[in-house]
Tab-separated table of C-alpha atoms in Angstrom:
chain	number	residue	atom	x	y	z
A	1184	MET	CA	4.485	16.120	-14.246
A	1185	LYS	CA	0.827	17.010	-13.723
A	1186	ILE	CA	-0.409	16.660	-10.146
A	1187	MET	CA	-3.819	15.294	-9.120
A	1188	PRO	CA	-5.070	16.163	-5.592
A	1189	CYS	CA	-6.463	12.760	-4.550
A	1190	PRO	CA	-9.008	13.016	-1.694
A	1191	LEU	CA	-7.494	9.935	0.006
A	1192	ASN	CA	-3.782	10.170	-0.801
A	1193	GLY	CA	-3.108	13.870	-1.327
A	1194	PRO	CA	-1.242	15.357	-4.304
A	1195	ARG	CA	0.164	12.639	-6.586
A	1196	ASN	CA	1.607	12.287	-10.066
A	1197	ILE	CA	-1.141	11.959	-12.671
A	1198	SER	CA	0.532	8.748	-13.889
A	1199	GLU	CA	-0.875	6.999	-10.786
A	1200	PHE	CA	-4.456	7.659	-11.989
A	1201	SER	CA	-6.862	6.558	-14.703
A	1202	CYS	CA	-9.841	8.607	-15.876
A	1203	GLY	CA	-13.195	6.811	-15.691
A	1204	GLY	CA	-15.153	9.211	-17.888
A	1205	GLU	CA	-17.645	11.958	-17.223
A	1206	VAL	CA	-20.115	11.644	-14.340
A	1207	GLU	CA	-23.458	10.887	-15.982
A	1208	HIS	CA	-26.913	9.709	-14.998
A	1209	LEU	CA	-27.631	6.070	-15.676
A	1210	PRO	CA	-30.656	6.107	-18.026
A	1211	PRO	CA	-33.848	4.451	-16.761
A	1212	PRO	CA	-33.965	0.690	-17.459
A	1213	ASP	CA	-36.914	1.085	-19.841
A	1214	CYS	CA	-35.274	3.810	-21.974
A	1215	ASP	CA	-35.070	3.486	-25.762
A	1216	HIS	CA	-32.007	2.418	-27.771
A	1217	ALA	CA	-31.011	5.969	-28.639
A	1218	GLN	CA	-30.665	6.850	-24.946
A	1219	TRP	CA	-28.563	3.725	-24.243
A	1220	ILE	CA	-26.332	4.421	-27.230
A	1221	ASP	CA	-25.868	7.994	-26.031
A	1222	TYR	CA	-24.987	6.802	-22.516
A	1223	VAL	CA	-22.630	3.973	-23.499
A	1224	TYR	CA	-20.864	5.300	-26.604
A	1225	LEU	CA	-21.213	9.056	-27.031
A	1226	GLU	CA	-19.029	11.569	-25.186
A	1227	ASN	CA	-20.304	15.061	-24.470
A	1228	ASN	CA	-16.896	16.538	-25.365
A	1229	THR	CA	-17.686	19.716	-23.454
A	1230	ALA	CA	-15.288	22.658	-23.758
A	1231	GLY	CA	-15.566	23.914	-20.184
A	1232	ILE	CA	-15.905	22.654	-16.634
A	1233	ILE	CA	-16.870	18.993	-16.291
A	1234	ARG	CA	-16.967	16.386	-13.521
A	1235	GLU	CA	-15.292	13.053	-14.089
A	1236	TRP	CA	-14.705	9.775	-12.290
A	1237	TRP	CA	-11.010	9.179	-11.545
A	1238	TYR	CA	-9.275	6.102	-10.164
A	1239	HIS	CA	-6.108	5.987	-8.051
A	1240	THR	CA	-4.562	2.675	-9.136
A	1241	PRO	CA	-2.299	1.877	-6.116
A	1242	THR	CA	-5.249	2.143	-3.701
A	1243	ALA	CA	-8.068	1.034	-6.056
A	1244	TYR	CA	-9.849	4.243	-5.020
A	1245	TRP	CA	-12.581	5.956	-7.101
A	1246	PHE	CA	-13.374	9.636	-6.645
A	1247	VAL	CA	-14.793	12.601	-8.593
A	1248	ALA	CA	-12.758	15.496	-9.998
A	1249	GLU	CA	-13.917	18.765	-11.516
A	1250	ARG	CA	-11.745	19.720	-14.494
A	1251	ASP	CA	-11.712	22.584	-16.984
A	1252	THR	CA	-11.208	20.896	-20.362
A	1253	ARG	CA	-10.060	24.195	-21.958
A	1254	THR	CA	-7.075	24.582	-19.634
A	1255	ASP	CA	-6.814	20.972	-18.327
A	1256	GLU	CA	-6.846	22.434	-14.802
A	1257	ILE	CA	-8.174	20.257	-11.982
A	1258	LEU	CA	-10.374	22.569	-9.926
A	1259	ARG	CA	-11.686	20.354	-7.142
A	1260	THR	CA	-11.963	16.719	-6.040
A	1261	TRP	CA	-14.438	14.852	-3.818
A	1262	PRO	CA	-14.544	11.393	-2.243
A	1263	ALA	CA	-17.325	9.586	-4.134
A	1264	GLY	CA	-19.549	9.472	-1.029
A	1265	ASP	CA	-19.187	13.211	-0.375
A	1266	PHE	CA	-19.930	14.005	-4.021
A	1267	LEU	CA	-23.114	11.946	-4.057
A	1268	ALA	CA	-24.184	13.402	-0.707
A	1269	GLU	CA	-23.611	16.944	-1.980
A	1270	PHE	CA	-25.118	16.628	-5.444
A	1271	GLY	CA	-27.210	13.461	-5.305
A	1272	GLU	CA	-29.730	13.480	-8.137
A	1273	GLU	CA	-28.654	16.923	-9.357
A	1274	ARG	CA	-25.411	15.578	-10.891
B	195	MET	CA	23.069	-25.768	7.938
B	196	THR	CA	19.345	-24.956	7.817
B	197	ARG	CA	17.965	-24.959	4.288
B	198	PRO	CA	14.882	-22.991	3.207
B	199	GLU	CA	13.458	-26.042	1.407
B	200	THR	CA	13.015	-27.805	4.741
B	201	PHE	CA	10.324	-25.260	5.731
B	202	GLN	CA	6.725	-25.382	4.538
B	203	ARG	CA	6.680	-21.651	3.782
B	204	ARG	CA	9.214	-19.677	1.792
B	205	SER	CA	9.421	-16.132	0.495
B	206	HIS	CA	9.283	-15.623	-3.279
B	207	LEU	CA	12.820	-14.293	-2.792
B	208	TYR	CA	14.381	-17.365	-1.230
B	209	ARG	CA	16.332	-18.334	-4.348
B	210	VAL	CA	17.638	-14.778	-4.707
B	211	CYS	CA	18.621	-14.685	-1.031
B	212	ARG	CA	20.286	-18.114	-1.329
B	213	GLU	CA	22.350	-16.842	-4.270
B	214	ALA	CA	23.416	-13.922	-2.069
B	215	GLY	CA	24.686	-16.361	0.580
B	216	ALA	CA	21.839	-16.271	3.117
B	217	ARG	CA	22.097	-18.196	6.405
B	218	TRP	CA	18.585	-19.211	7.440
B	219	ARG	CA	16.527	-19.295	10.580
B	220	ALA	CA	12.960	-20.359	11.323
B	221	VAL	CA	10.503	-17.457	11.524
B	222	ASN	CA	6.728	-17.964	11.595
B	223	GLY	CA	6.973	-21.260	9.685
B	224	PHE	CA	9.290	-19.744	7.071
B	225	GLY	CA	12.940	-20.280	6.372
B	226	ALA	CA	14.014	-16.634	6.520
B	227	PRO	CA	17.450	-15.048	5.902
B	228	ALA	CA	19.017	-14.409	9.344
B	229	HIS	CA	22.227	-12.967	7.917
B	230	TYR	CA	24.575	-13.349	4.973
B	231	GLY	CA	27.738	-14.395	6.798
B	232	ASP	CA	28.730	-11.160	8.556
B	233	ALA	CA	26.135	-10.422	11.233
B	234	SER	CA	27.956	-7.523	12.952
B	235	GLY	CA	28.982	-5.897	9.659
B	236	GLU	CA	25.386	-6.110	8.459
B	237	ALA	CA	24.121	-4.252	11.533
B	238	ASP	CA	26.465	-1.353	10.679
B	239	ALA	CA	25.438	-1.503	7.016
B	240	ALA	CA	21.755	-1.404	7.974
B	241	ALA	CA	22.317	1.906	9.788
B	242	ARG	CA	23.689	3.413	6.548
B	243	LEU	CA	21.745	1.729	3.711
B	244	ALA	CA	20.439	-1.811	3.360
B	245	ILE	CA	17.486	-3.867	2.214
B	246	ALA	CA	16.046	-6.972	3.860
B	247	ASP	CA	13.296	-9.452	3.044
B	248	LEU	CA	10.669	-9.366	5.830
B	249	THR	CA	8.109	-11.502	3.997
B	250	ALA	CA	8.288	-14.129	6.756
B	251	LEU	CA	6.932	-11.756	9.419
B	252	PRO	CA	3.205	-12.070	10.211
B	253	ARG	CA	0.698	-9.715	8.612
B	254	ALA	CA	-3.050	-9.580	7.999
B	255	GLY	CA	-5.663	-7.308	6.483
B	256	TYR	CA	-9.355	-6.498	6.931
B	257	LYS	CA	-11.547	-4.595	4.509
B	258	GLY	CA	-15.181	-3.522	4.286
B	259	TRP	CA	-17.548	-0.730	5.314
B	260	GLY	CA	-17.899	-2.202	8.808
B	261	MET	CA	-14.151	-2.592	9.349
B	262	ALA	CA	-13.674	0.451	11.597
B	263	ASP	CA	-16.457	-0.451	14.027
B	264	TRP	CA	-15.483	-4.121	14.178
B	265	ILE	CA	-11.785	-3.444	14.657
B	266	ARG	CA	-12.452	-0.878	17.422
B	267	ASP	CA	-14.696	-3.427	19.134
B	268	GLN	CA	-11.675	-5.740	19.143
B	269	GLY	CA	-9.702	-3.145	21.113
B	270	VAL	CA	-7.517	-1.915	18.259
B	271	PHE	CA	-6.489	1.769	18.271
B	272	LEU	CA	-7.424	2.909	14.773
B	273	PRO	CA	-5.470	5.786	13.194
B	274	GLU	CA	-6.580	8.106	10.385
B	275	PRO	CA	-6.285	6.880	6.750
B	276	ASN	CA	-2.680	6.695	5.525
B	277	GLN	CA	-1.341	6.589	9.080
B	278	ALA	CA	-0.088	3.685	11.188
B	279	GLN	CA	-0.380	3.252	14.931
B	280	ARG	CA	1.639	0.962	17.184
B	281	GLN	CA	-0.600	-1.296	19.296
B	282	ASP	CA	0.041	-2.548	22.828
B	283	ASP	CA	1.584	-5.822	21.588
B	284	GLY	CA	3.897	-4.021	19.131
B	285	THR	CA	1.816	-4.708	16.002
B	286	LEU	CA	1.459	-1.790	13.596
B	287	ALA	CA	-2.112	-1.055	12.522
B	288	CYS	CA	-1.853	0.647	9.116
B	289	ARG	CA	-5.080	2.259	7.957
B	290	LEU	CA	-5.156	2.252	4.165
B	291	SER	CA	-8.579	3.907	3.760
B	292	SER	CA	-11.688	4.460	5.843
B	293	GLY	CA	-12.592	0.791	5.292
B	294	GLU	CA	-9.253	-1.034	5.024
B	295	LEU	CA	-6.649	-1.979	7.615
B	296	LEU	CA	-3.265	-3.700	7.237
B	297	LEU	CA	-1.611	-5.237	10.301
B	298	LEU	CA	2.156	-5.739	10.386
B	299	ALA	CA	4.210	-7.443	13.064
B	300	ASP	CA	7.873	-6.503	13.463
B	301	ASP	CA	8.755	-9.845	15.015
B	302	GLU	CA	7.462	-13.382	15.104
B	303	GLU	CA	5.120	-12.691	18.026
B	304	ALA	CA	1.816	-11.569	16.522
B	305	THR	CA	-0.624	-11.686	19.408
B	306	LEU	CA	-3.086	-9.204	17.921
B	307	ILE	CA	-3.044	-10.759	14.426
B	308	ASP	CA	-3.736	-14.203	15.894
B	309	ARG	CA	-6.485	-12.868	18.160
B	310	LEU	CA	-8.271	-11.088	15.289
B	311	ALA	CA	-8.046	-14.218	13.114
B	312	ARG	CA	-9.806	-16.157	15.874
B	313	ALA	CA	-12.396	-13.402	16.465
B	314	TRP	CA	-13.469	-13.004	12.830
B	315	SER	CA	-16.236	-15.277	11.628
B	316	MET	CA	-18.210	-15.461	8.401
B	317	ASP	CA	-21.535	-15.607	10.238
B	318	ASP	CA	-21.494	-12.070	11.632
B	319	ALA	CA	-18.923	-10.537	9.260
B	320	VAL	CA	-19.119	-6.789	8.620
B	321	CYS	CA	-15.721	-6.842	6.903
B	322	PHE	CA	-13.639	-9.534	5.244
B	323	PRO	CA	-10.030	-10.676	5.682
B	324	VAL	CA	-7.528	-9.711	2.980
B	325	PRO	CA	-4.947	-12.489	2.367
B	326	ARG	CA	-1.959	-10.259	3.063
B	327	ALA	CA	0.150	-13.069	4.512
B	328	ASP	CA	0.137	-14.883	1.163
B	329	ALA	CA	-0.603	-12.280	-1.507
B	330	SER	CA	1.785	-9.578	-0.292
B	331	ALA	CA	5.526	-9.489	0.157
B	332	ARG	CA	7.310	-7.173	2.594
B	333	LEU	CA	10.748	-5.632	2.237
B	334	VAL	CA	12.444	-2.956	4.286
B	335	VAL	CA	14.889	-0.258	3.239
B	336	THR	CA	16.860	1.005	6.238
B	337	GLY	CA	19.525	3.563	7.007
B	338	SER	CA	20.498	7.201	6.790
B	339	GLU	CA	20.639	7.088	2.963
B	340	SER	CA	17.290	5.331	2.535
B	341	ALA	CA	15.218	8.431	1.671
B	342	ALA	CA	17.790	9.536	-0.921
B	343	MET	CA	17.745	6.087	-2.500
B	344	MET	CA	13.961	5.894	-2.526
B	345	ALA	CA	13.822	9.256	-4.310
B	346	LYS	CA	15.204	7.442	-7.368
B	347	MET	CA	12.247	5.067	-7.420
B	348	CYS	CA	9.266	6.949	-6.026
B	349	GLY	CA	7.682	10.342	-6.782
B	350	VAL	CA	6.517	10.970	-3.196
B	351	ASP	CA	8.881	12.953	-0.963
B	352	LEU	CA	9.708	10.399	1.745
B	353	ARG	CA	12.179	12.518	3.720
B	354	GLY	CA	11.423	12.549	7.426
B	355	ARG	CA	10.479	16.223	7.627
B	356	ARG	CA	7.784	15.758	4.946
B	357	PHE	CA	6.788	12.156	5.629
B	358	ALA	CA	6.760	11.571	9.371
B	359	ASP	CA	7.349	8.263	11.137
B	360	HIS	CA	4.265	6.025	10.752
B	361	ALA	CA	3.033	7.909	7.666
B	362	ILE	CA	1.859	5.743	4.762
B	363	ALA	CA	2.050	6.444	1.025
B	364	GLN	CA	0.208	4.109	-1.321
B	365	THR	CA	1.967	4.952	-4.516
B	366	SER	CA	4.052	3.848	-7.448
B	367	VAL	CA	7.582	2.544	-6.759
B	368	ALA	CA	9.595	1.364	-9.770
B	369	ARG	CA	6.261	1.411	-11.665
B	370	MET	CA	4.647	-1.009	-9.211
B	371	ASN	CA	1.806	-0.348	-6.790
B	372	VAL	CA	3.458	-0.318	-3.383
B	373	ILE	CA	2.397	0.580	0.153
B	374	VAL	CA	5.290	2.567	1.647
B	375	LEU	CA	5.290	2.792	5.446
B	376	HIS	CA	7.725	5.044	7.293
B	377	ASN	CA	8.673	2.733	10.160
B	378	ASP	CA	11.982	3.787	11.736
B	379	ARG	CA	14.086	1.123	13.452
B	380	GLY	CA	15.670	2.728	16.507
B	381	ALA	CA	17.566	5.803	15.306
B	382	ALA	CA	17.733	4.532	11.714
B	383	PRO	CA	15.197	5.775	9.164
B	384	ALA	CA	13.370	2.843	7.568
B	385	TYR	CA	10.683	2.304	4.960
B	386	ASP	CA	8.650	-0.881	4.770
B	387	LEU	CA	7.421	-1.787	1.289
B	388	ILE	CA	4.353	-4.019	1.005
B	389	PHE	CA	3.370	-5.118	-2.502
B	390	ASP	CA	2.210	-7.984	-4.726
B	391	SER	CA	4.296	-11.013	-3.777
B	392	ALA	CA	4.445	-12.317	-7.371
B	393	SER	CA	6.588	-9.289	-8.304
B	394	ALA	CA	9.015	-9.599	-5.384
B	395	VAL	CA	11.989	-10.675	-7.505
B	396	TYR	CA	11.448	-7.730	-9.870
B	397	LEU	CA	11.256	-5.133	-7.088
B	398	TRP	CA	14.199	-6.671	-5.215
B	399	GLY	CA	16.283	-6.290	-8.385
B	400	CYS	CA	15.221	-2.650	-8.727
B	401	LEU	CA	16.207	-1.958	-5.107
B	402	VAL	CA	19.579	-3.661	-5.470
B	403	ASP	CA	20.206	-1.615	-8.612
B	404	ALA	CA	19.129	1.654	-6.961
B	405	MET	CA	21.215	1.183	-3.809
B	406	ALA	CA	24.445	0.348	-5.688
B	407	GLU	CA	25.085	4.101	-6.113
B	408	PHE	CA	25.074	4.454	-2.308
B	409	SER	CA	27.016	1.212	-1.663
B	410	GLY	CA	23.977	-0.342	0.026
B	411	SER	CA	23.933	-3.918	1.288
B	412	ILE	CA	21.612	-6.886	1.540
B	413	VAL	CA	21.101	-7.795	5.192
B	414	GLY	CA	19.165	-10.400	7.155
B	415	LEU	CA	16.595	-10.215	9.932
B	416	ASP	CA	19.323	-10.225	12.611
B	417	ALA	CA	20.583	-6.821	11.439
B	418	ILE	CA	17.067	-5.347	11.411
B	419	ASP	CA	16.452	-6.723	14.920
B	420	ALA	CA	19.763	-5.183	16.061
B	421	LEU	CA	18.647	-1.751	14.795
B	422	ARG	CA	15.409	-2.005	16.768
B	423	GLY	CA	17.512	-2.672	19.869
């Protein structure tokens, strides 16, 4: 069983979690259709280190995890508030 | 004999408990199983392995970004997330996250829960009440074999040396989302399970199935009270 280090609950079976997709900037409200389509439908499919939203179902808790898609290793996790405080607009 | 139908409030498990031969007593407006015909034998069973329906006991919840400040202002000692702390009146304050608290009473007296219900008002609310009394059910697994039995149903190591008294795990038990609270009764290890009340019959069945291997028993509130001493 793969283990996810949840910032609230500690290490837990991955079956308790759902992935919410890669952390991305919301496009500006006046952006064109191509930008919206890219944001809503298209995945980056990066082979490397990415940051994703994850959800711990029993606690309804969202957080951010850094994962290497080549090895499927989870490298680091943050509470959502800490992540936004640390990276803010840079993400 | 008291019948559960004569009470305004009943646990989702009352039919199951009736089938098992429950004798009822009034608790917090509920008809709750006091025992199943052998009160002294049940107290011994509860020290080894047993389950009981505690849904009748009072509970409440508060959630929101302002919860911690408001609840401290009310004189509640607030533990860290995923820890519980016993309050002066005996109520357990279980902190589920930085902004959510669950309050559990171990007997019918629920001074703190009643006081908070009176203190909260919509006008100056910085957090909101969670309808735990209605939306959640509460069971307890007690006895020296309880951690071994729970290992069949839950991926978290609940043994006392890894999961201390008053620790909380919000996790999956029998594929359901369950709050597991380590809440020993006297010298007997015990785990309270708080979960969606609509699934109480399902989880009860899973527990009965899991404890058969250890010859566990169904017991009433009298046996749990006897363990607490």
